[in-house]
Amino acid sequence: MFQSSGVEAVTLVYQGNAFVRVDSTVAFTVVVQVGGATLSRPHLSITSSDTSIVALTPGRDSLIGRNTGNATLTIRLESSMLTDPATAPTLTQALHVRP
């Protein structure tokens, strides 16, 4: 979970399994709240640190286990109101691919 400090608190929460089996696909979601209100369809940048271990489906709503190992999912909220990507609300989620 990521939670910002500031006037309007922004919270990102990963909802899904952190353990994926090789050759399987597992759905996940990310809940984004601003000031306690849930955003519907937030614009997120979602990347895997190692796509040879775990990749994302084209719709970016499921993980694909490719090879045994560990990777990190980075989820960043994107908005025209956030002018500096370095300070955008970001969540990292450890992922583990098992045989």
PDB file of N, CA and C in Angstrom:
ATOM      1  N   MET A   1       0.840  -1.175   0.000  1.00  0.00           N
ATOM      2  CA  MET A   1       0.000   0.000   0.000  1.00  0.00           C
ATOM      3  C   MET A   1       0.884   1.236   0.000  1.00  0.00           C
ATOM      4  N   PHE A   2       0.546   2.193  -0.829  1.00  0.00           N
ATOM      5  CA  PHE A   2       1.205   3.505  -0.835  1.00  0.00           C
ATOM      6  C   PHE A   2       0.203   4.511  -0.296  1.00  0.00           C
ATOM      7  N   GLN A   3       0.652   5.402   0.576  1.00  0.00           N
ATOM      8  CA  GLN A   3      -0.201   6.498   1.042  1.00  0.00           C
ATOM      9  C   GLN A   3       0.631   7.760   1.098  1.00  0.00           C
ATOM     10  N   SER A   4       0.158   8.798   0.413  1.00  0.00           N
ATOM     11  CA  SER A   4       0.878  10.071   0.378  1.00  0.00           C
ATOM     12  C   SER A   4       0.543  10.895   1.606  1.00  0.00           C
ATOM     13  N   SER A   5       1.385  11.874   1.838  1.00  0.00           N
ATOM     14  CA  SER A   5       1.054  12.865   2.860  1.00  0.00           C
ATOM     15  C   SER A   5       0.792  14.165   2.130  1.00  0.00           C
ATOM     16  N   GLY A   6      -0.127  14.917   2.570  1.00  0.00           N
ATOM     17  CA  GLY A   6      -0.449  16.171   1.904  1.00  0.00           C
ATOM     18  C   GLY A   6      -1.901  16.524   2.128  1.00  0.00           C
ATOM     19  N   VAL A   7      -2.345  17.544   1.410  1.00  0.00           N
ATOM     20  CA  VAL A   7      -3.709  18.033   1.579  1.00  0.00           C
ATOM     21  C   VAL A   7      -4.709  16.934   1.245  1.00  0.00           C
ATOM     22  N   GLU A   8      -4.564  16.317   0.093  1.00  0.00           N
ATOM     23  CA  GLU A   8      -5.433  15.223  -0.323  1.00  0.00           C
ATOM     24  C   GLU A   8      -4.620  13.939  -0.317  1.00  0.00           C
ATOM     25  N   ALA A   9      -4.817  13.105   0.677  1.00  0.00           N
ATOM     26  CA  ALA A   9      -4.077  11.849   0.765  1.00  0.00           C
ATOM     27  C   ALA A   9      -4.457  10.944  -0.403  1.00  0.00           C
ATOM     28  N   VAL A  10      -3.443  10.357  -1.046  1.00  0.00           N
ATOM     29  CA  VAL A  10      -3.639   9.421  -2.152  1.00  0.00           C
ATOM     30  C   VAL A  10      -3.158   8.056  -1.689  1.00  0.00           C
ATOM     31  N   THR A  11      -4.014   7.046  -1.854  1.00  0.00           N
ATOM     32  CA  THR A  11      -3.679   5.693  -1.437  1.00  0.00           C
ATOM     33  C   THR A  11      -3.814   4.756  -2.629  1.00  0.00           C
ATOM     34  N   LEU A  12      -2.781   3.922  -2.870  1.00  0.00           N
ATOM     35  CA  LEU A  12      -2.819   2.884  -3.890  1.00  0.00           C
ATOM     36  C   LEU A  12      -2.708   1.547  -3.172  1.00  0.00           C
ATOM     37  N   VAL A  13      -3.621   0.624  -3.483  1.00  0.00           N
ATOM     38  CA  VAL A  13      -3.619  -0.686  -2.849  1.00  0.00           C
ATOM     39  C   VAL A  13      -3.682  -1.762  -3.929  1.00  0.00           C
ATOM     40  N   TYR A  14      -2.680  -2.664  -3.930  1.00  0.00           N
ATOM     41  CA  TYR A  14      -2.653  -3.816  -4.830  1.00  0.00           C
ATOM     42  C   TYR A  14      -3.577  -4.876  -4.253  1.00  0.00           C
ATOM     43  N   GLN A  15      -4.479  -5.406  -5.079  1.00  0.00           N
ATOM     44  CA  GLN A  15      -5.360  -6.481  -4.651  1.00  0.00           C
ATOM     45  C   GLN A  15      -5.182  -7.648  -5.603  1.00  0.00           C
ATOM     46  N   GLY A  16      -4.513  -8.666  -5.119  1.00  0.00           N
ATOM     47  CA  GLY A  16      -4.263  -9.844  -5.927  1.00  0.00           C
ATOM     48  C   GLY A  16      -3.222 -10.710  -5.261  1.00  0.00           C
ATOM     49  N   ASN A  17      -2.919 -11.805  -5.906  1.00  0.00           N
ATOM     50  CA  ASN A  17      -1.957 -12.753  -5.372  1.00  0.00           C
ATOM     51  C   ASN A  17      -0.540 -12.303  -5.696  1.00  0.00           C
ATOM     52  N   ALA A  18       0.362 -12.418  -4.748  1.00  0.00           N
ATOM     53  CA  ALA A  18       1.773 -12.093  -4.983  1.00  0.00           C
ATOM     54  C   ALA A  18       2.541 -13.318  -5.453  1.00  0.00           C
ATOM     55  N   PHE A  19       1.885 -14.487  -5.441  1.00  0.00           N
ATOM     56  CA  PHE A  19       2.508 -15.732  -5.877  1.00  0.00           C
ATOM     57  C   PHE A  19       1.801 -16.215  -7.134  1.00  0.00           C
ATOM     58  N   VAL A  20       2.578 -16.444  -8.189  1.00  0.00           N
ATOM     59  CA  VAL A  20       2.051 -16.854  -9.487  1.00  0.00           C
ATOM     60  C   VAL A  20       2.780 -18.121  -9.904  1.00  0.00           C
ATOM     61  N   ARG A  21       2.078 -19.054 -10.494  1.00  0.00           N
ATOM     62  CA  ARG A  21       2.717 -20.273 -11.005  1.00  0.00           C
ATOM     63  C   ARG A  21       3.176 -20.045 -12.448  1.00  0.00           C
ATOM     64  N   VAL A  22       4.261 -20.722 -12.815  1.00  0.00           N
ATOM     65  CA  VAL A  22       4.762 -20.656 -14.189  1.00  0.00           C
ATOM     66  C   VAL A  22       3.645 -21.098 -15.138  1.00  0.00           C
ATOM     67  N   ASP A  23       3.517 -20.419 -16.254  1.00  0.00           N
ATOM     68  CA  ASP A  23       2.521 -20.697 -17.293  1.00  0.00           C
ATOM     69  C   ASP A  23       1.079 -20.486 -16.833  1.00  0.00           C
ATOM     70  N   SER A  24       0.871 -19.651 -15.811  1.00  0.00           N
ATOM     71  CA  SER A  24      -0.495 -19.343 -15.399  1.00  0.00           C
ATOM     72  C   SER A  24      -0.725 -17.833 -15.483  1.00  0.00           C
ATOM     73  N   THR A  25      -1.985 -17.458 -15.501  1.00  0.00           N
ATOM     74  CA  THR A  25      -2.378 -16.055 -15.540  1.00  0.00           C
ATOM     75  C   THR A  25      -3.244 -15.771 -14.318  1.00  0.00           C
ATOM     76  N   VAL A  26      -2.920 -14.696 -13.612  1.00  0.00           N
ATOM     77  CA  VAL A  26      -3.621 -14.339 -12.377  1.00  0.00           C
ATOM     78  C   VAL A  26      -4.085 -12.885 -12.469  1.00  0.00           C
ATOM     79  N   ALA A  27      -5.372 -12.663 -12.254  1.00  0.00           N
ATOM     80  CA  ALA A  27      -5.930 -11.304 -12.305  1.00  0.00           C
ATOM     81  C   ALA A  27      -5.561 -10.518 -11.048  1.00  0.00           C
ATOM     82  N   PHE A  28      -5.466  -9.201 -11.194  1.00  0.00           N
ATOM     83  CA  PHE A  28      -5.248  -8.314 -10.053  1.00  0.00           C
ATOM     84  C   PHE A  28      -5.944  -6.987 -10.328  1.00  0.00           C
ATOM     85  N   THR A  29      -6.130  -6.211  -9.275  1.00  0.00           N
ATOM     86  CA  THR A  29      -6.664  -4.864  -9.409  1.00  0.00           C
ATOM     87  C   THR A  29      -5.854  -3.925  -8.523  1.00  0.00           C
ATOM     88  N   VAL A  30      -5.970  -2.655  -8.793  1.00  0.00           N
ATOM     89  CA  VAL A  30      -5.351  -1.627  -7.963  1.00  0.00           C
ATOM     90  C   VAL A  30      -6.453  -0.637  -7.599  1.00  0.00           C
ATOM     91  N   VAL A  31      -6.644  -0.442  -6.309  1.00  0.00           N
ATOM     92  CA  VAL A  31      -7.636   0.516  -5.827  1.00  0.00           C
ATOM     93  C   VAL A  31      -6.908   1.817  -5.518  1.00  0.00           C
ATOM     94  N   VAL A  32      -7.422   2.915  -6.067  1.00  0.00           N
ATOM     95  CA  VAL A  32      -6.837   4.239  -5.835  1.00  0.00           C
ATOM     96  C   VAL A  32      -7.882   5.092  -5.127  1.00  0.00           C
ATOM     97  N   GLN A  33      -7.472   5.654  -3.997  1.00  0.00           N
ATOM     98  CA  GLN A  33      -8.351   6.552  -3.258  1.00  0.00           C
ATOM     99  C   GLN A  33      -7.673   7.905  -3.099  1.00  0.00           C
ATOM    100  N   VAL A  34      -8.456   8.961  -3.269  1.00  0.00           N
ATOM    101  CA  VAL A  34      -7.974  10.328  -3.058  1.00  0.00           C
ATOM    102  C   VAL A  34      -8.893  10.960  -2.024  1.00  0.00           C
ATOM    103  N   GLY A  35      -8.307  11.354  -0.909  1.00  0.00           N
ATOM    104  CA  GLY A  35      -9.103  11.947   0.160  1.00  0.00           C
ATOM    105  C   GLY A  35     -10.200  11.028   0.657  1.00  0.00           C
ATOM    106  N   GLY A  36      -9.977   9.716   0.593  1.00  0.00           N
ATOM    107  CA  GLY A  36     -10.958   8.742   1.062  1.00  0.00           C
ATOM    108  C   GLY A  36     -11.962   8.293   0.021  1.00  0.00           C
ATOM    109  N   ALA A  37     -12.015   8.955  -1.129  1.00  0.00           N
ATOM    110  CA  ALA A  37     -12.945   8.588  -2.198  1.00  0.00           C
ATOM    111  C   ALA A  37     -12.224   7.733  -3.233  1.00  0.00           C
ATOM    112  N   THR A  38     -12.851   6.634  -3.635  1.00  0.00           N
ATOM    113  CA  THR A  38     -12.258   5.737  -4.622  1.00  0.00           C
ATOM    114  C   THR A  38     -12.406   6.317  -6.024  1.00  0.00           C
ATOM    115  N   LEU A  39     -11.294   6.345  -6.763  1.00  0.00           N
ATOM    116  CA  LEU A  39     -11.322   6.800  -8.159  1.00  0.00           C
ATOM    117  C   LEU A  39     -11.799   5.654  -9.038  1.00  0.00           C
ATOM    118  N   SER A  40     -12.694   5.944  -9.963  1.00  0.00           N
ATOM    119  CA  SER A  40     -13.091   4.918 -10.921  1.00  0.00           C
ATOM    120  C   SER A  40     -12.219   5.068 -12.160  1.00  0.00           C
ATOM    121  N   ARG A  41     -11.670   3.978 -12.604  1.00  0.00           N
ATOM    122  CA  ARG A  41     -10.819   3.913 -13.798  1.00  0.00           C
ATOM    123  C   ARG A  41      -9.658   4.911 -13.771  1.00  0.00           C
ATOM    124  N   PRO A  42      -8.815   4.850 -12.742  1.00  0.00           N
ATOM    125  CA  PRO A  42      -7.657   5.752 -12.698  1.00  0.00           C
ATOM    126  C   PRO A  42      -6.660   5.391 -13.791  1.00  0.00           C
ATOM    127  N   HIS A  43      -5.908   6.359 -14.267  1.00  0.00           N
ATOM    128  CA  HIS A  43      -4.885   6.115 -15.280  1.00  0.00           C
ATOM    129  C   HIS A  43      -3.607   5.707 -14.557  1.00  0.00           C
ATOM    130  N   LEU A  44      -3.211   4.443 -14.756  1.00  0.00           N
ATOM    131  CA  LEU A  44      -2.051   3.897 -14.063  1.00  0.00           C
ATOM    132  C   LEU A  44      -0.987   3.451 -15.047  1.00  0.00           C
ATOM    133  N   SER A  45       0.252   3.650 -14.688  1.00  0.00           N
ATOM    134  CA  SER A  45       1.382   3.066 -15.401  1.00  0.00           C
ATOM    135  C   SER A  45       1.790   1.847 -14.587  1.00  0.00           C
ATOM    136  N   ILE A  46       1.768   0.660 -15.219  1.00  0.00           N
ATOM    137  CA  ILE A  46       2.091  -0.579 -14.511  1.00  0.00           C
ATOM    138  C   ILE A  46       3.185  -1.296 -15.284  1.00  0.00           C
ATOM    139  N   THR A  47       4.307  -1.576 -14.607  1.00  0.00           N
ATOM    140  CA  THR A  47       5.429  -2.254 -15.255  1.00  0.00           C
ATOM    141  C   THR A  47       5.980  -3.351 -14.355  1.00  0.00           C
ATOM    142  N   SER A  48       6.578  -4.352 -14.997  1.00  0.00           N
ATOM    143  CA  SER A  48       7.267  -5.433 -14.292  1.00  0.00           C
ATOM    144  C   SER A  48       8.764  -5.179 -14.378  1.00  0.00           C
ATOM    145  N   SER A  49       9.464  -5.430 -13.279  1.00  0.00           N
ATOM    146  CA  SER A  49      10.917  -5.226 -13.276  1.00  0.00           C
ATOM    147  C   SER A  49      11.634  -6.252 -14.137  1.00  0.00           C
ATOM    148  N   ASP A  50      11.004  -7.397 -14.390  1.00  0.00           N
ATOM    149  CA  ASP A  50      11.630  -8.448 -15.198  1.00  0.00           C
ATOM    150  C   ASP A  50      10.542  -9.229 -15.926  1.00  0.00           C
ATOM    151  N   THR A  51      10.291  -8.867 -17.181  1.00  0.00           N
ATOM    152  CA  THR A  51       9.225  -9.514 -17.947  1.00  0.00           C
ATOM    153  C   THR A  51       9.557 -10.940 -18.355  1.00  0.00           C
ATOM    154  N   SER A  52      10.802 -11.373 -18.153  1.00  0.00           N
ATOM    155  CA  SER A  52      11.118 -12.780 -18.413  1.00  0.00           C
ATOM    156  C   SER A  52      10.630 -13.656 -17.253  1.00  0.00           C
ATOM    157  N   ILE A  53      10.315 -13.046 -16.110  1.00  0.00           N
ATOM    158  CA  ILE A  53       9.798 -13.781 -14.949  1.00  0.00           C
ATOM    159  C   ILE A  53       8.287 -13.605 -14.837  1.00  0.00           C
ATOM    160  N   VAL A  54       7.836 -12.376 -14.833  1.00  0.00           N
ATOM    161  CA  VAL A  54       6.396 -12.103 -14.778  1.00  0.00           C
ATOM    162  C   VAL A  54       6.083 -10.948 -15.727  1.00  0.00           C
ATOM    163  N   ALA A  55       5.075 -11.172 -16.564  1.00  0.00           N
ATOM    164  CA  ALA A  55       4.676 -10.162 -17.546  1.00  0.00           C
ATOM    165  C   ALA A  55       3.229  -9.768 -17.281  1.00  0.00           C
ATOM    166  N   LEU A  56       2.801  -8.726 -17.950  1.00  0.00           N
ATOM    167  CA  LEU A  56       1.422  -8.254 -17.853  1.00  0.00           C
ATOM    168  C   LEU A  56       0.670  -8.610 -19.124  1.00  0.00           C
ATOM    169  N   THR A  57      -0.617  -8.888 -18.989  1.00  0.00           N
ATOM    170  CA  THR A  57      -1.447  -9.099 -20.166  1.00  0.00           C
ATOM    171  C   THR A  57      -1.614  -7.754 -20.879  1.00  0.00           C
ATOM    172  N   PRO A  58      -2.025  -7.766 -22.156  1.00  0.00           N
ATOM    173  CA  PRO A  58      -2.195  -6.502 -22.878  1.00  0.00           C
ATOM    174  C   PRO A  58      -3.139  -5.521 -22.179  1.00  0.00           C
ATOM    175  N   GLY A  59      -4.149  -6.017 -21.478  1.00  0.00           N
ATOM    176  CA  GLY A  59      -5.071  -5.144 -20.762  1.00  0.00           C
ATOM    177  C   GLY A  59      -4.530  -4.649 -19.433  1.00  0.00           C
ATOM    178  N   ARG A  60      -3.348  -5.129 -19.065  1.00  0.00           N
ATOM    179  CA  ARG A  60      -2.668  -4.744 -17.823  1.00  0.00           C
ATOM    180  C   ARG A  60      -3.513  -5.004 -16.578  1.00  0.00           C
ATOM    181  N   ASP A  61      -4.307  -6.099 -16.628  1.00  0.00           N
ATOM    182  CA  ASP A  61      -5.131  -6.453 -15.472  1.00  0.00           C
ATOM    183  C   ASP A  61      -4.840  -7.850 -14.942  1.00  0.00           C
ATOM    184  N   SER A  62      -3.844  -8.510 -15.555  1.00  0.00           N
ATOM    185  CA  SER A  62      -3.462  -9.848 -15.107  1.00  0.00           C
ATOM    186  C   SER A  62      -1.962 -10.039 -15.253  1.00  0.00           C
ATOM    187  N   LEU A  63      -1.430 -10.928 -14.401  1.00  0.00           N
ATOM    188  CA  LEU A  63      -0.012 -11.279 -14.428  1.00  0.00           C
ATOM    189  C   LEU A  63       0.152 -12.621 -15.112  1.00  0.00           C
ATOM    190  N   ILE A  64       1.250 -12.788 -15.846  1.00  0.00           N
ATOM    191  CA  ILE A  64       1.567 -14.049 -16.507  1.00  0.00           C
ATOM    192  C   ILE A  64       2.887 -14.549 -15.937  1.00  0.00           C
ATOM    193  N   GLY A  65       2.860 -15.725 -15.310  1.00  0.00           N
ATOM    194  CA  GLY A  65       4.090 -16.323 -14.794  1.00  0.00           C
ATOM    195  C   GLY A  65       4.863 -16.953 -15.941  1.00  0.00           C
ATOM    196  N   ARG A  66       6.079 -16.484 -16.182  1.00  0.00           N
ATOM    197  CA  ARG A  66       6.873 -16.993 -17.304  1.00  0.00           C
ATOM    198  C   ARG A  66       7.986 -17.928 -16.866  1.00  0.00           C
ATOM    199  N   ASN A  67       8.742 -17.545 -15.843  1.00  0.00           N
ATOM    200  CA  ASN A  67       9.853 -18.357 -15.342  1.00  0.00           C
ATOM    201  C   ASN A  67       9.926 -18.202 -13.829  1.00  0.00           C
ATOM    202  N   THR A  68      10.461 -19.213 -13.164  1.00  0.00           N
ATOM    203  CA  THR A  68      10.619 -19.165 -11.715  1.00  0.00           C
ATOM    204  C   THR A  68      11.539 -18.016 -11.322  1.00  0.00           C
ATOM    205  N   GLY A  69      11.145 -17.265 -10.304  1.00  0.00           N
ATOM    206  CA  GLY A  69      11.970 -16.166  -9.815  1.00  0.00           C
ATOM    207  C   GLY A  69      11.134 -15.084  -9.163  1.00  0.00           C
ATOM    208  N   ASN A  70      11.766 -13.956  -8.915  1.00  0.00           N
ATOM    209  CA  ASN A  70      11.124 -12.821  -8.252  1.00  0.00           C
ATOM    210  C   ASN A  70      11.200 -11.587  -9.143  1.00  0.00           C
ATOM    211  N   ALA A  71      10.170 -10.781  -9.086  1.00  0.00           N
ATOM    212  CA  ALA A  71      10.131  -9.521  -9.831  1.00  0.00           C
ATOM    213  C   ALA A  71       9.321  -8.523  -9.010  1.00  0.00           C
ATOM    214  N   THR A  72       9.367  -7.283  -9.426  1.00  0.00           N
ATOM    215  CA  THR A  72       8.621  -6.231  -8.740  1.00  0.00           C
ATOM    216  C   THR A  72       7.686  -5.547  -9.723  1.00  0.00           C
ATOM    217  N   LEU A  73       6.446  -5.405  -9.318  1.00  0.00           N
ATOM    218  CA  LEU A  73       5.464  -4.663 -10.091  1.00  0.00           C
ATOM    219  C   LEU A  73       5.498  -3.222  -9.593  1.00  0.00           C
ATOM    220  N   THR A  74       5.663  -2.272 -10.512  1.00  0.00           N
ATOM    221  CA  THR A  74       5.644  -0.855 -10.147  1.00  0.00           C
ATOM    222  C   THR A  74       4.376  -0.241 -10.719  1.00  0.00           C
ATOM    223  N   ILE A  75       3.588   0.357  -9.844  1.00  0.00           N
ATOM    224  CA  ILE A  75       2.302   0.934 -10.217  1.00  0.00           C
ATOM    225  C   ILE A  75       2.355   2.419  -9.882  1.00  0.00           C
ATOM    226  N   ARG A  76       2.158   3.256 -10.898  1.00  0.00           N
ATOM    227  CA  ARG A  76       2.263   4.710 -10.703  1.00  0.00           C
ATOM    228  C   ARG A  76       0.980   5.379 -11.206  1.00  0.00           C
ATOM    229  N   LEU A  77       0.432   6.252 -10.386  1.00  0.00           N
ATOM    230  CA  LEU A  77      -0.740   7.027 -10.785  1.00  0.00           C
ATOM    231  C   LEU A  77      -0.295   8.139 -11.719  1.00  0.00           C
ATOM    232  N   GLU A  78      -0.956   8.241 -12.873  1.00  0.00           N
ATOM    233  CA  GLU A  78      -0.633   9.287 -13.841  1.00  0.00           C
ATOM    234  C   GLU A  78      -1.821  10.233 -13.958  1.00  0.00           C
ATOM    235  N   SER A  79      -1.511  11.522 -13.976  1.00  0.00           N
ATOM    236  CA  SER A  79      -2.555  12.540 -14.064  1.00  0.00           C
ATOM    237  C   SER A  79      -1.937  13.829 -14.574  1.00  0.00           C
ATOM    238  N   SER A  80      -2.718  14.622 -15.285  1.00  0.00           N
ATOM    239  CA  SER A  80      -2.222  15.919 -15.752  1.00  0.00           C
ATOM    240  C   SER A  80      -1.950  16.852 -14.570  1.00  0.00           C
ATOM    241  N   MET A  81      -2.515  16.550 -13.420  1.00  0.00           N
ATOM    242  CA  MET A  81      -2.284  17.360 -12.223  1.00  0.00           C
ATOM    243  C   MET A  81      -0.950  17.027 -11.558  1.00  0.00           C
ATOM    244  N   LEU A  82      -0.376  15.885 -11.927  1.00  0.00           N
ATOM    245  CA  LEU A  82       0.909  15.466 -11.368  1.00  0.00           C
ATOM    246  C   LEU A  82       1.980  15.782 -12.398  1.00  0.00           C
ATOM    247  N   THR A  83       2.648  16.897 -12.256  1.00  0.00           N
ATOM    248  CA  THR A  83       3.587  17.361 -13.274  1.00  0.00           C
ATOM    249  C   THR A  83       4.957  16.714 -13.176  1.00  0.00           C
ATOM    250  N   ASP A  84       5.321  16.153 -12.031  1.00  0.00           N
ATOM    251  CA  ASP A  84       6.631  15.532 -11.857  1.00  0.00           C
ATOM    252  C   ASP A  84       6.449  14.041 -11.592  1.00  0.00           C
ATOM    253  N   PRO A  85       6.768  13.174 -12.585  1.00  0.00           N
ATOM    254  CA  PRO A  85       6.600  11.733 -12.399  1.00  0.00           C
ATOM    255  C   PRO A  85       7.364  11.188 -11.190  1.00  0.00           C
ATOM    256  N   ALA A  86       8.448  11.848 -10.812  1.00  0.00           N
ATOM    257  CA  ALA A  86       9.250  11.378  -9.678  1.00  0.00           C
ATOM    258  C   ALA A  86       8.489  11.501  -8.358  1.00  0.00           C
ATOM    259  N   THR A  87       7.512  12.388  -8.306  1.00  0.00           N
ATOM    260  CA  THR A  87       6.748  12.560  -7.070  1.00  0.00           C
ATOM    261  C   THR A  87       5.331  11.999  -7.174  1.00  0.00           C
ATOM    262  N   ALA A  88       5.006  11.359  -8.299  1.00  0.00           N
ATOM    263  CA  ALA A  88       3.679  10.773  -8.470  1.00  0.00           C
ATOM    264  C   ALA A  88       3.498   9.620  -7.484  1.00  0.00           C
ATOM    265  N   PRO A  89       2.293   9.430  -6.971  1.00  0.00           N
ATOM    266  CA  PRO A  89       2.041   8.301  -6.075  1.00  0.00           C
ATOM    267  C   PRO A  89       2.420   6.990  -6.756  1.00  0.00           C
ATOM    268  N   THR A  90       3.276   6.218  -6.091  1.00  0.00           N
ATOM    269  CA  THR A  90       3.812   4.987  -6.674  1.00  0.00           C
ATOM    270  C   THR A  90       3.775   3.870  -5.645  1.00  0.00           C
ATOM    271  N   LEU A  91       3.388   2.689  -6.104  1.00  0.00           N
ATOM    272  CA  LEU A  91       3.348   1.499  -5.268  1.00  0.00           C
ATOM    273  C   LEU A  91       4.234   0.438  -5.900  1.00  0.00           C
ATOM    274  N   THR A  92       5.057  -0.230  -5.103  1.00  0.00           N
ATOM    275  CA  THR A  92       5.816  -1.379  -5.598  1.00  0.00           C
ATOM    276  C   THR A  92       5.296  -2.622  -4.890  1.00  0.00           C
ATOM    277  N   GLN A  93       5.115  -3.681  -5.667  1.00  0.00           N
ATOM    278  CA  GLN A  93       4.584  -4.939  -5.148  1.00  0.00           C
ATOM    279  C   GLN A  93       5.519  -6.076  -5.538  1.00  0.00           C
ATOM    280  N   ALA A  94       6.049  -6.771  -4.540  1.00  0.00           N
ATOM    281  CA  ALA A  94       6.908  -7.930  -4.806  1.00  0.00           C
ATOM    282  C   ALA A  94       6.057  -9.072  -5.351  1.00  0.00           C
ATOM    283  N   LEU A  95       6.588  -9.741  -6.371  1.00  0.00           N
ATOM    284  CA  LEU A  95       5.916 -10.885  -6.984  1.00  0.00           C
ATOM    285  C   LEU A  95       6.870 -12.065  -7.004  1.00  0.00           C
ATOM    286  N   HIS A  96       6.315 -13.261  -6.859  1.00  0.00           N
ATOM    287  CA  HIS A  96       7.125 -14.475  -6.827  1.00  0.00           C
ATOM    288  C   HIS A  96       6.490 -15.491  -7.772  1.00  0.00           C
ATOM    289  N   VAL A  97       7.279 -15.993  -8.717  1.00  0.00           N
ATOM    290  CA  VAL A  97       6.785 -17.004  -9.650  1.00  0.00           C
ATOM    291  C   VAL A  97       7.353 -18.347  -9.222  1.00  0.00           C
ATOM    292  N   ARG A  98       6.464 -19.309  -9.044  1.00  0.00           N
ATOM    293  CA  ARG A  98       6.824 -20.651  -8.568  1.00  0.00           C
ATOM    294  C   ARG A  98       6.552 -21.672  -9.664  1.00  0.00           C
ATOM    295  N   PRO A  99       7.247 -22.815  -9.578  1.00  0.00           N
ATOM    296  CA  PRO A  99       7.006 -23.873 -10.581  1.00  0.00           C
ATOM    297  C   PRO A  99       5.592 -24.443 -10.501  1.00  0.00           C
TER     298      PRO A  99
END
